[in-house]
mmCIF file of C-alpha atoms in Angstrom:
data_model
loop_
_atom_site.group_PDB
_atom_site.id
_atom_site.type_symbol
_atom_site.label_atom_id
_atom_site.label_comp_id
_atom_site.label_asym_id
_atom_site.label_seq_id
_atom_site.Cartn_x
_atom_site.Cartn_y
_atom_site.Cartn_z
ATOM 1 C CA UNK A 1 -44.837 -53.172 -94.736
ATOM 2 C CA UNK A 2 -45.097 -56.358 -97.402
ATOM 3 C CA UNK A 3 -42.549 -58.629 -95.398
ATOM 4 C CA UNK A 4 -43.343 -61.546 -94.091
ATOM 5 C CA UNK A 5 -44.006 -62.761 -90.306
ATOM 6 C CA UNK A 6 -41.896 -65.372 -90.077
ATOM 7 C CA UNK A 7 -43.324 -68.684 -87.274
ATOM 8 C CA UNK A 8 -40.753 -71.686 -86.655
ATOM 9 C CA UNK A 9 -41.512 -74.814 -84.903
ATOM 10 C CA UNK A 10 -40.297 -78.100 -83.986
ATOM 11 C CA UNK A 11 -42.801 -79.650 -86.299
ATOM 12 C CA UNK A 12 -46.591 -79.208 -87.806
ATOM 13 C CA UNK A 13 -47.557 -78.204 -84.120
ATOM 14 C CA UNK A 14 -47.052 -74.547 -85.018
ATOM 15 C CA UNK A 15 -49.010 -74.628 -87.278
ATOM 16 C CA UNK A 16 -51.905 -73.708 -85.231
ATOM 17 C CA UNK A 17 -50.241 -70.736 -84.198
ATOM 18 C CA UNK A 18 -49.926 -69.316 -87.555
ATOM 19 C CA UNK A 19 -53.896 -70.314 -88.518
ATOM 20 C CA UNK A 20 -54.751 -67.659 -86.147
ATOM 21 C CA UNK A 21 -52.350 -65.095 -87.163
ATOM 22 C CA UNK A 22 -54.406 -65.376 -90.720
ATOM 23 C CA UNK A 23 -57.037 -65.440 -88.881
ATOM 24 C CA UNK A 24 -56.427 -61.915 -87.449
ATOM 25 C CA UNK A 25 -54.226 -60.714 -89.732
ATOM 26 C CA UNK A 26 -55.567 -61.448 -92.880
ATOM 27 C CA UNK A 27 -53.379 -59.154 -95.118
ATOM 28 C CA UNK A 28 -49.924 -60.566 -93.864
ATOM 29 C CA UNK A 29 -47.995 -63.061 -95.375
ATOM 30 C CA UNK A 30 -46.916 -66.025 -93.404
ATOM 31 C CA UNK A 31 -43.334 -67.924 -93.991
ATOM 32 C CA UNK A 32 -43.202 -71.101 -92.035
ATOM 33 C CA UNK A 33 -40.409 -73.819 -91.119
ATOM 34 C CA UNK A 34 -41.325 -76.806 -89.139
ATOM 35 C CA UNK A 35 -38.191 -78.862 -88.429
ATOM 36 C CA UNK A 36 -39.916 -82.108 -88.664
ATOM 37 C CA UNK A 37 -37.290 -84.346 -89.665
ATOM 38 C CA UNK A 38 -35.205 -83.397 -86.211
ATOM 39 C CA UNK A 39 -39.190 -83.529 -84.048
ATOM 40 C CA UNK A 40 -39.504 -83.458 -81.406
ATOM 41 C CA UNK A 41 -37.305 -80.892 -79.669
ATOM 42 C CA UNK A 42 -38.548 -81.638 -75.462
ATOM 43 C CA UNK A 43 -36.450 -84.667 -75.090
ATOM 44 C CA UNK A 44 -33.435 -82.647 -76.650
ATOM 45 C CA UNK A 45 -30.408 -81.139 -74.797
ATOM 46 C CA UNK A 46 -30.886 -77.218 -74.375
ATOM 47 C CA UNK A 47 -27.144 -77.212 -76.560
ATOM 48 C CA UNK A 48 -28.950 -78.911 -79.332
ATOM 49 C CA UNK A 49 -32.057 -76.622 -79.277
ATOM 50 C CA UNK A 50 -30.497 -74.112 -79.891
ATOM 51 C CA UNK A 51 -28.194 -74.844 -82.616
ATOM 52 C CA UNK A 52 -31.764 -76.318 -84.225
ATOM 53 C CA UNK A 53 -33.398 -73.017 -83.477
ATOM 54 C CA UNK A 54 -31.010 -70.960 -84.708
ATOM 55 C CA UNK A 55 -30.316 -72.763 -88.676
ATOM 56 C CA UNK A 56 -34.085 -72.044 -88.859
ATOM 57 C CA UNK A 57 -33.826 -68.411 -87.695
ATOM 58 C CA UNK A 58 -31.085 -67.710 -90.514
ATOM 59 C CA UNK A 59 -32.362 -69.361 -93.116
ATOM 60 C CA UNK A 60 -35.622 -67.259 -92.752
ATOM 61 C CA UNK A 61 -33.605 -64.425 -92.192
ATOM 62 C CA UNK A 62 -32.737 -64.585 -95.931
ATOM 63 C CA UNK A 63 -36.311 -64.090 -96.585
ATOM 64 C CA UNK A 64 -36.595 -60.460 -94.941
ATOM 65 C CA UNK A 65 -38.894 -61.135 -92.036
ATOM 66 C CA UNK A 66 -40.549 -58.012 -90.541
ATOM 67 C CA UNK A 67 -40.627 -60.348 -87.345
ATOM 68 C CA UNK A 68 -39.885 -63.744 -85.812
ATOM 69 C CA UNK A 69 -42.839 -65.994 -83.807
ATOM 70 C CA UNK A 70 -41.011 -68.730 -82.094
ATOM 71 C CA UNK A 71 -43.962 -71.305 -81.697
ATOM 72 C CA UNK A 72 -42.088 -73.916 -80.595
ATOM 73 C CA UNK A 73 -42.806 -73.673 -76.899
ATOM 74 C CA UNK A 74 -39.357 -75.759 -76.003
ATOM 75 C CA UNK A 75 -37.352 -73.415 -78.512
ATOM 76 C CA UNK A 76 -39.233 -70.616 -76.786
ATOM 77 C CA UNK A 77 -38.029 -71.662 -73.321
ATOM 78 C CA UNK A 78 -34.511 -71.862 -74.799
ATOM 79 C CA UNK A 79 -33.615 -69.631 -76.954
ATOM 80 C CA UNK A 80 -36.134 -66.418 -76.798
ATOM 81 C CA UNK A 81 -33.961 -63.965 -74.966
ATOM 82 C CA UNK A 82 -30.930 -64.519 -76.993
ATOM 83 C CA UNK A 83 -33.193 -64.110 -80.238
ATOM 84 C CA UNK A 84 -34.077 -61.100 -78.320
ATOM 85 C CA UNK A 85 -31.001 -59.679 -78.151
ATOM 86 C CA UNK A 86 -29.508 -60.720 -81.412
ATOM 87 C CA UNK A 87 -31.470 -59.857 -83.782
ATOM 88 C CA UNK A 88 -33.062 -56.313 -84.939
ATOM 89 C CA UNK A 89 -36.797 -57.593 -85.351
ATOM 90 C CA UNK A 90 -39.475 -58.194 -83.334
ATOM 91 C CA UNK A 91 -39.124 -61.041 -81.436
ATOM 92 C CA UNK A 92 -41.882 -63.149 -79.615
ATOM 93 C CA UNK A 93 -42.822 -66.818 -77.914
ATOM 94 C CA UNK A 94 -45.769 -68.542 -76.984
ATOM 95 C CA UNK A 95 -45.005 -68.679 -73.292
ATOM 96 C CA UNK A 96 -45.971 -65.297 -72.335
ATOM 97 C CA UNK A 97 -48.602 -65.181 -74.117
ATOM 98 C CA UNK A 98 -50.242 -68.546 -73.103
ATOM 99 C CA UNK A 99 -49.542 -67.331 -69.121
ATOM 100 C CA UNK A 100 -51.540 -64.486 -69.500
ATOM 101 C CA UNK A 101 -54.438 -65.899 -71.030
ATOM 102 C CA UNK A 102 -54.701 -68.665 -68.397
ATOM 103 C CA UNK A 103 -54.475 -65.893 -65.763
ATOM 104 C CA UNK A 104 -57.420 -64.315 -67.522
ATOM 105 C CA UNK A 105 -59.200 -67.602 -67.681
ATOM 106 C CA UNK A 106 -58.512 -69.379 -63.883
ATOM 107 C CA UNK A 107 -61.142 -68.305 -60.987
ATOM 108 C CA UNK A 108 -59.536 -70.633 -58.719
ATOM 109 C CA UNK A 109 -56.279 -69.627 -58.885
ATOM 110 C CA UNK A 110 -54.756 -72.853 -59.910
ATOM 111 C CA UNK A 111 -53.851 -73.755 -63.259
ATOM 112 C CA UNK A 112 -52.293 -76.691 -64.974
ATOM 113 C CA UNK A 113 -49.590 -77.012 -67.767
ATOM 114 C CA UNK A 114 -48.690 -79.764 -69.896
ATOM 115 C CA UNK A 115 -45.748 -79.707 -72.532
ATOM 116 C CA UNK A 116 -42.788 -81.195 -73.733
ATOM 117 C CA UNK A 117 -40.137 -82.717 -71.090
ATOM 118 C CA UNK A 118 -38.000 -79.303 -72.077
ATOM 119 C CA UNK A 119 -40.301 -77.453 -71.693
ATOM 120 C CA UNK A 120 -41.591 -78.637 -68.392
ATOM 121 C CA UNK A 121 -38.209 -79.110 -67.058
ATOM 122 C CA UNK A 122 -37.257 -75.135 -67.795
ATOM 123 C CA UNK A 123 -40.249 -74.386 -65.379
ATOM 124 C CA UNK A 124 -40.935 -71.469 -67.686
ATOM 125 C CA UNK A 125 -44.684 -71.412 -67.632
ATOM 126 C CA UNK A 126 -44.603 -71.219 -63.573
ATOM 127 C CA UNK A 127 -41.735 -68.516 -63.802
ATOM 128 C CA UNK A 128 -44.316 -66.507 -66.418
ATOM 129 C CA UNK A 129 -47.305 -67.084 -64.026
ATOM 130 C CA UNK A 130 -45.466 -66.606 -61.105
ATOM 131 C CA UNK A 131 -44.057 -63.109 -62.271
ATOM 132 C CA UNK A 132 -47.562 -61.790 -62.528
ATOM 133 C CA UNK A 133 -48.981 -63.482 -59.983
ATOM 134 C CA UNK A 134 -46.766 -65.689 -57.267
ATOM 135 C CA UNK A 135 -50.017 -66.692 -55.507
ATOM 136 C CA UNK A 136 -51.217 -68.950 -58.466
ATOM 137 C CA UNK A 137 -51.078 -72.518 -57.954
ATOM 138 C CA UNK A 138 -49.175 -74.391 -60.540
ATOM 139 C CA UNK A 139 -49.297 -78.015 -61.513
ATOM 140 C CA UNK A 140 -47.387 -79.180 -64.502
ATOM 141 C CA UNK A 141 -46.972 -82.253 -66.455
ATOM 142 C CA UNK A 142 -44.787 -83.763 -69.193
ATOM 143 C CA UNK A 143 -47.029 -85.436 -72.004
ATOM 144 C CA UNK A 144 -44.200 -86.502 -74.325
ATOM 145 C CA UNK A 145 -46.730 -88.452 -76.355
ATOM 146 C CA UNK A 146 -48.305 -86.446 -77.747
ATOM 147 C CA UNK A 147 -45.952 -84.783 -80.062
ATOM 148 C CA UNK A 148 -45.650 -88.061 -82.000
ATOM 149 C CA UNK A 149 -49.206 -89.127 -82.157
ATOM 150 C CA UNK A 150 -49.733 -85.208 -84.478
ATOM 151 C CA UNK A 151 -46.179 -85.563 -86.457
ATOM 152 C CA UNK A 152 -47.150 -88.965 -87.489
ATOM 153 C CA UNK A 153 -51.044 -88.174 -88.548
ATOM 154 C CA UNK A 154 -52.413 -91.175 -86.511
ATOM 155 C CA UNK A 155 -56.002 -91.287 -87.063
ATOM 156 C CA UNK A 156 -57.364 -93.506 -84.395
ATOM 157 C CA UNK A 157 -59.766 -92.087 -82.083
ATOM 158 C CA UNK A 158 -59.403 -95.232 -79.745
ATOM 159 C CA UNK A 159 -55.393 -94.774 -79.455
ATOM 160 C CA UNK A 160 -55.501 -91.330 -79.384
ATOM 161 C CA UNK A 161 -57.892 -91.234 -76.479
ATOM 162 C CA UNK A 162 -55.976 -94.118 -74.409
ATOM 163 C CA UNK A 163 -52.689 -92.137 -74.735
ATOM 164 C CA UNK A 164 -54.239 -88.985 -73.883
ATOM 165 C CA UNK A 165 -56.210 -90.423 -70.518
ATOM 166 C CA UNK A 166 -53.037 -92.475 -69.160
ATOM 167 C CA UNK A 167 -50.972 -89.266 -70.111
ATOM 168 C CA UNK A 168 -53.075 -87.189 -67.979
ATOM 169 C CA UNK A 169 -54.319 -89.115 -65.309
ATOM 170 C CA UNK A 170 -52.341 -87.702 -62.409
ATOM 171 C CA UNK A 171 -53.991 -84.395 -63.397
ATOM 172 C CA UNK A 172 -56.994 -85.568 -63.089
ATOM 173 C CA UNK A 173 -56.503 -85.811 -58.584
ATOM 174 C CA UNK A 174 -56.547 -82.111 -58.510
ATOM 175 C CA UNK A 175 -60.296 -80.721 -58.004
ATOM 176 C CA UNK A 176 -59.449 -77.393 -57.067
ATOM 177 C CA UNK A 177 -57.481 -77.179 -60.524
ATOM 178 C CA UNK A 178 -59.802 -75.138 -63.792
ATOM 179 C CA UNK A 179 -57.662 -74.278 -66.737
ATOM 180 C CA UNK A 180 -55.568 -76.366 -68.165
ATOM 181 C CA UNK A 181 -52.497 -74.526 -70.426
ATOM 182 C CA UNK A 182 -51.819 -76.748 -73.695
ATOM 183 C CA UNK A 183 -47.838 -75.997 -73.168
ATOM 184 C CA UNK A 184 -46.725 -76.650 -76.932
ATOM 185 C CA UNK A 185 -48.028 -75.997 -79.901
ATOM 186 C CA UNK A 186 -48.879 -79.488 -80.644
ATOM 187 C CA UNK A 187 -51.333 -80.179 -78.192
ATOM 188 C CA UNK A 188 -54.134 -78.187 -79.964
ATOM 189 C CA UNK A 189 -54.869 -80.605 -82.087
ATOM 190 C CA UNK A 190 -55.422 -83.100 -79.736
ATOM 191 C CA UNK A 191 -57.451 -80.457 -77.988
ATOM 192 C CA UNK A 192 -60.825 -82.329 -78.347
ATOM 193 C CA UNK A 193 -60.170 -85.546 -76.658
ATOM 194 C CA UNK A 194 -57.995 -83.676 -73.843
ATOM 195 C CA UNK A 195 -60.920 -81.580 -73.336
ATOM 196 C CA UNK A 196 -63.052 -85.102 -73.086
ATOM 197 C CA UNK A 197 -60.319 -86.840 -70.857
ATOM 198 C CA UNK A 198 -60.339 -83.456 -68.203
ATOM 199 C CA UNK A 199 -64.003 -82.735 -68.472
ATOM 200 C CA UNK A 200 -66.040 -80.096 -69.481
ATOM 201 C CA UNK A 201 -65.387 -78.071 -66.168
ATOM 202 C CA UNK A 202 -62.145 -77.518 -67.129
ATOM 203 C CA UNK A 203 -60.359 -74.621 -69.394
ATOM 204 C CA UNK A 204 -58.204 -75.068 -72.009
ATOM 205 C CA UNK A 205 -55.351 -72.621 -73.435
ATOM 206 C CA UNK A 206 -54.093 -72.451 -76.113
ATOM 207 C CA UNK A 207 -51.804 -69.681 -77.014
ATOM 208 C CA UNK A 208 -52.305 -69.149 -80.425
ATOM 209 C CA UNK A 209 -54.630 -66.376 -80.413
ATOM 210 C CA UNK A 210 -53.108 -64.439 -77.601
ATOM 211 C CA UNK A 211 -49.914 -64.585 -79.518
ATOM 212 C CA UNK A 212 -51.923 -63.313 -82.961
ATOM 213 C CA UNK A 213 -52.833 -60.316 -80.568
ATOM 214 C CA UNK A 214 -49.603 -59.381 -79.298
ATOM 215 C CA UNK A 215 -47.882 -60.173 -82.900
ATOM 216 C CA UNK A 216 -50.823 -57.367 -84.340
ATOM 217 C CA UNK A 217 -50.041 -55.109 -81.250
ATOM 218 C CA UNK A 218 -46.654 -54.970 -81.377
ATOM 219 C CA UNK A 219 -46.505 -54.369 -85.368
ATOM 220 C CA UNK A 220 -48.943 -51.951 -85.015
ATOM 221 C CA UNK A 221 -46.843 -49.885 -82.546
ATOM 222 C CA UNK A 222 -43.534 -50.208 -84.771
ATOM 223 C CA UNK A 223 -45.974 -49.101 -87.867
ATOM 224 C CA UNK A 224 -45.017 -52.447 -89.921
ATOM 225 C CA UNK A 225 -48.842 -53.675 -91.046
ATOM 226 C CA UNK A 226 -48.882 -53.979 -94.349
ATOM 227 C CA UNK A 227 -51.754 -51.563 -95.494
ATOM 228 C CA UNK A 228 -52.013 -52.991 -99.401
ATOM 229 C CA UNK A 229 -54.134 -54.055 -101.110
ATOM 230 C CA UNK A 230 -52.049 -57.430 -102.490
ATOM 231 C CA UNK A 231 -53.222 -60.681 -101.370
ATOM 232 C CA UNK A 232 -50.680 -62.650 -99.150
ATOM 233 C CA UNK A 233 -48.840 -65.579 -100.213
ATOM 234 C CA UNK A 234 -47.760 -67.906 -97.575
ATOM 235 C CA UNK A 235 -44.597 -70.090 -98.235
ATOM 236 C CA UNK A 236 -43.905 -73.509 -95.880
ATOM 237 C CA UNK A 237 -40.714 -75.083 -95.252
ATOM 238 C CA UNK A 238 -39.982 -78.032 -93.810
ATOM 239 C CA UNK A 239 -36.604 -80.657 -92.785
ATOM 240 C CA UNK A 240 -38.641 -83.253 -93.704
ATOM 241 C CA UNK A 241 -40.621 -85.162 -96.520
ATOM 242 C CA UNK A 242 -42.915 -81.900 -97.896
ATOM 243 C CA UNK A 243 -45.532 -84.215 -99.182
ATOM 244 C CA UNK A 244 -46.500 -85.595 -95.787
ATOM 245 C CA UNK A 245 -46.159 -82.005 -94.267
ATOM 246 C CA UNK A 246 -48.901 -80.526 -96.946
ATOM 247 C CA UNK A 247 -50.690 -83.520 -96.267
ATOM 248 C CA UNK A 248 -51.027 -82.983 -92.667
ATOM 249 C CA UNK A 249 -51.372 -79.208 -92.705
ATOM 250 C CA UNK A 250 -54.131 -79.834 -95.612
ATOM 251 C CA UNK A 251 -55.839 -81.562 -92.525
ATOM 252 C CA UNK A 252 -55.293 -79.498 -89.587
ATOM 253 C CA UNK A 253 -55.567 -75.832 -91.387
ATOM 254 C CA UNK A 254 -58.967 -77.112 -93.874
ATOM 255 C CA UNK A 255 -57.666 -75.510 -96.820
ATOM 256 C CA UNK A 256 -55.317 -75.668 -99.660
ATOM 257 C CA UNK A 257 -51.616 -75.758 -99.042
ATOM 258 C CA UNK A 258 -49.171 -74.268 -102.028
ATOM 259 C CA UNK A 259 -45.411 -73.704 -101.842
ATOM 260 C CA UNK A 260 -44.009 -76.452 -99.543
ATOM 261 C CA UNK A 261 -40.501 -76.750 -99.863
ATOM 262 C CA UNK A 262 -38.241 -79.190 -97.908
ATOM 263 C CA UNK A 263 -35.248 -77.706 -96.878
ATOM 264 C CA UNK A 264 -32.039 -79.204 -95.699
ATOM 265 C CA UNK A 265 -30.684 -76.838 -92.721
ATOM 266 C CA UNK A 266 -26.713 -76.394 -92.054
ATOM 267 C CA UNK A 267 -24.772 -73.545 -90.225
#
């Protein structure tokens, strides 16, 4: 099937999400919409979320997605179930996904998560753990620093790092703790210096390529992978400046970024 997959996020940080879905589906086209003029959505009211969420669902709903990837991890904690129930595509989050793959990962049994203040406030990540496995110790964090530091493309290695260390210093006390769940989409590319800050010892998740897997799997089993032979053409959209968005995704995904449109969303 040629439609698209369509991936919305709060921002760029969603971007790394749909790297790996080319990445491991190489013959599916991509639509994107980052809301980065209204970034970042964890200090937001659940209300305003979800209006948010929703003006980006319909608008790519005019483009025929085959499916929706909600890569915001605050919109995911939100909104997914109503998406679920709404609308007659696939629907999936990066919650889920991210859970299982630290479950996978941890040999202690306790696993950290750091995210947006809505997303650690909805306690989703310990519900999703906890569902699978209520014996798992889990220790989360709010880092609301970080979303800025990636939506405004700042470069320095020495701020970057001092943010990240004060930011996740009171991780740090827990020994027993060995994975560490990078709770929004964001955070992965700020993944090397949070890997310096917690130490080699530690794992870090990202749930980008779990989601690619269950996004394959699950159209796979509703027979919707397109089979052709025509290359893909991926089309960004963004509530903010589009020249600063291609700049930054230029960056982040190491290749060349066509169609960037800047969008202004209503109801």
């Amino acid at each position: 099937m040629k439609a698209p997959i369509g991936v919305i996020d709060s921002g760029v940080g969603g971007l790394t999400v749909a790297t790996e879905l080319m990445r491991q589906l190489p013959k599916e086209s991509i639509i994107y919409f980052g809301d980065t003029k209204r970034c970042p959505y964890g200090p937001r009211p659940k209300e305003e979320v979800e209006q948010f969420t929703w003006q980006m669902v319909r608008f790519l709903l005019k483009k025929q997605m085959k499916m929706l990837v909600v890569a915001c991890n605050t919109a995911t904690a939100f909104t997914l179930e109503q998406l679920r129930e709404t609308l007659d595509i696939p629907v999936i989050g990066v919650i889920q996904p991210g859970a299982r793959a630290a479950l996978t990962q941890s040999w202690s049994a306790d696993i950290g998560v750091i995210g947006t203040e809505g997303t650690i406030k909805s306690k989703s990540y310990q519900q999703a753990i906890h569902h699978i496995n209520a014996n798992i110790t889990v220790r989360d964090l709010a880092c609301p620093q970080f979303v800025p530091i990636v939506e405004q493309g700042i470069q320095s290695n020495k701020d970057i790092y001092e943010t990240v260390y004060q930011s996740l210093r009171p991780l740090k006390n827990f020994d027993k703790m060995d994975t560490l769940i990078l709770g929004c989409t964001h955070y992965p590319m700020l993944r090397d210096v949070i890997q310096e800050v917690m130490g080699q010892h530690i794992s870090i998740i990202s749930s980008g390529e779990e989601t690619a897997r269950e996004v394959s799997t699950i159209l796979g089993y509703h027979h919707k992978l397109y089979e052709g032979d025509e290359p893909p053409i991926h089309h960004y959209f963004t509530s903010g400046d589009a020249i600063v968005f291609r700049k930054i995704a230029t960056e982040w995904m190491q290749q060349p970024i066509h169609h960037v449109d800047s969008i202004h969303l209503t109801d």
